[in-house]
Short mmCIF file of C-alpha atoms in Angstrom, two decimals:
data_model
loop_
_atom_site.label_atom_id
_atom_site.label_comp_id
_atom_site.label_asym_id
_atom_site.label_seq_id
_atom_site.Cartn_x
_atom_site.Cartn_y
_atom_site.Cartn_z
CA MET A 1 153.46 145.15 102.68
CA LYS A 2 156.21 143.00 104.20
CA PRO A 3 158.86 144.80 106.30
CA VAL A 4 162.29 144.95 104.71
CA LEU A 5 165.45 144.32 106.70
CA ILE A 6 168.26 146.60 105.57
CA HIS A 7 170.45 147.31 108.62
CA ILE A 8 172.22 144.54 110.55
CA GLU A 9 174.54 145.02 113.49
CA PHE A 10 176.92 142.22 114.48
CA THR A 11 177.35 142.48 118.23
CA ASP A 12 180.12 139.90 118.46
CA SER A 13 182.88 141.40 120.59
CA ILE A 14 185.52 140.33 118.07
CA PHE A 15 183.75 139.92 114.71
CA ASN A 16 186.95 139.07 112.82
CA PHE A 17 188.38 136.43 115.17
CA PRO A 18 189.07 134.00 113.70
CA VAL A 19 189.58 135.96 110.51
CA SER A 20 188.93 132.91 108.29
CA HIS A 21 185.41 132.58 109.70
CA ALA A 22 184.69 136.29 109.26
CA LYS A 23 185.80 136.07 105.62
CA GLU A 24 183.53 133.05 105.02
CA VAL A 25 180.55 134.93 106.47
CA LEU A 26 181.31 138.00 104.35
CA LYS A 27 181.67 135.94 101.16
CA GLU A 28 178.27 134.36 101.79
CA LEU A 29 176.69 137.78 102.32
CA ILE A 30 178.26 139.01 99.07
CA ASN A 31 177.08 135.91 97.16
CA LYS A 32 173.50 136.54 98.35
CA LYS A 33 173.64 140.00 96.72
CA LEU A 34 171.73 141.60 99.57
CA ASP A 35 171.53 145.36 99.75
CA LEU A 36 172.38 145.74 103.44
CA LYS A 37 173.94 148.32 105.71
CA LEU A 38 176.20 146.42 108.10
CA HIS A 39 177.92 147.41 111.34
CA THR A 40 180.03 145.54 113.88
CA MET A 41 180.56 146.35 117.55
CA GLY A 42 184.02 144.82 117.70
CA LEU A 43 186.81 144.56 115.17
CA SER A 44 190.23 143.35 116.24
CA PRO A 45 193.19 145.13 114.67
CA ALA A 46 195.23 141.95 115.35
CA SER A 47 193.14 139.96 112.81
CA PHE A 48 192.71 142.57 110.11
CA ASP A 49 194.05 142.65 106.56
CA GLU A 50 193.30 144.24 103.21
CA GLU A 51 191.26 141.26 101.99
CA LEU A 52 189.00 141.50 105.04
CA LEU A 53 188.52 145.23 104.44
CA ASP A 54 187.61 144.65 100.78
CA LEU A 55 185.13 141.92 101.73
CA MET A 56 183.56 144.11 104.40
CA ILE A 57 183.07 146.95 101.93
CA CYS A 58 181.61 144.61 99.28
CA ALA A 59 179.26 143.04 101.84
CA GLY A 60 177.89 146.45 102.86
CA PHE A 61 179.73 147.51 106.00
CA ASN A 62 179.49 151.23 106.59
CA GLU A 63 180.53 151.34 110.27
CA VAL A 64 182.98 149.47 112.51
CA ASP A 65 184.17 149.79 116.08
CA ILE A 66 187.77 148.76 116.75
CA ARG A 67 188.82 147.24 120.07
CA GLY A 68 192.25 147.61 121.64
CA ARG A 69 194.66 144.69 121.79
CA VAL A 70 194.56 144.37 125.58
CA SER A 71 190.91 143.42 125.65
CA ILE A 72 191.33 141.09 122.66
CA ARG A 73 194.14 139.19 124.42
CA ARG A 74 191.98 138.86 127.53
CA ASP A 75 189.04 137.52 125.45
CA ILE A 76 191.25 134.96 123.73
CA GLU A 77 192.71 133.78 127.03
CA LYS A 78 189.20 133.37 128.50
CA SER A 79 188.04 131.30 125.50
CA GLY A 80 191.15 129.06 125.39
#
C-alpha cells in the first residue's frame, strides 16, 4: 500500500507575503480537490483579509501561527 500524504506544514516565515502569491497557491490547492490538513508557521496580520481566510479554510488549513508586525517589518527590510 502506498503512503498517503494528508498533513502539510508551510514553514515560510510569512506565508501570506505577498498576499497575491498566497492566494494563487491556495486556489491551486483548492482546484486540486485534495483532502489535506494544512498548517503555516507564519501568518502576517499586515497581509490578511477575509478572502485569504476563506481560501485558507477551503484549502484545508486547520492551524496558523501569527507573527507580530515588528518581525514582519524587519523581514521585509532584509529582503528589499
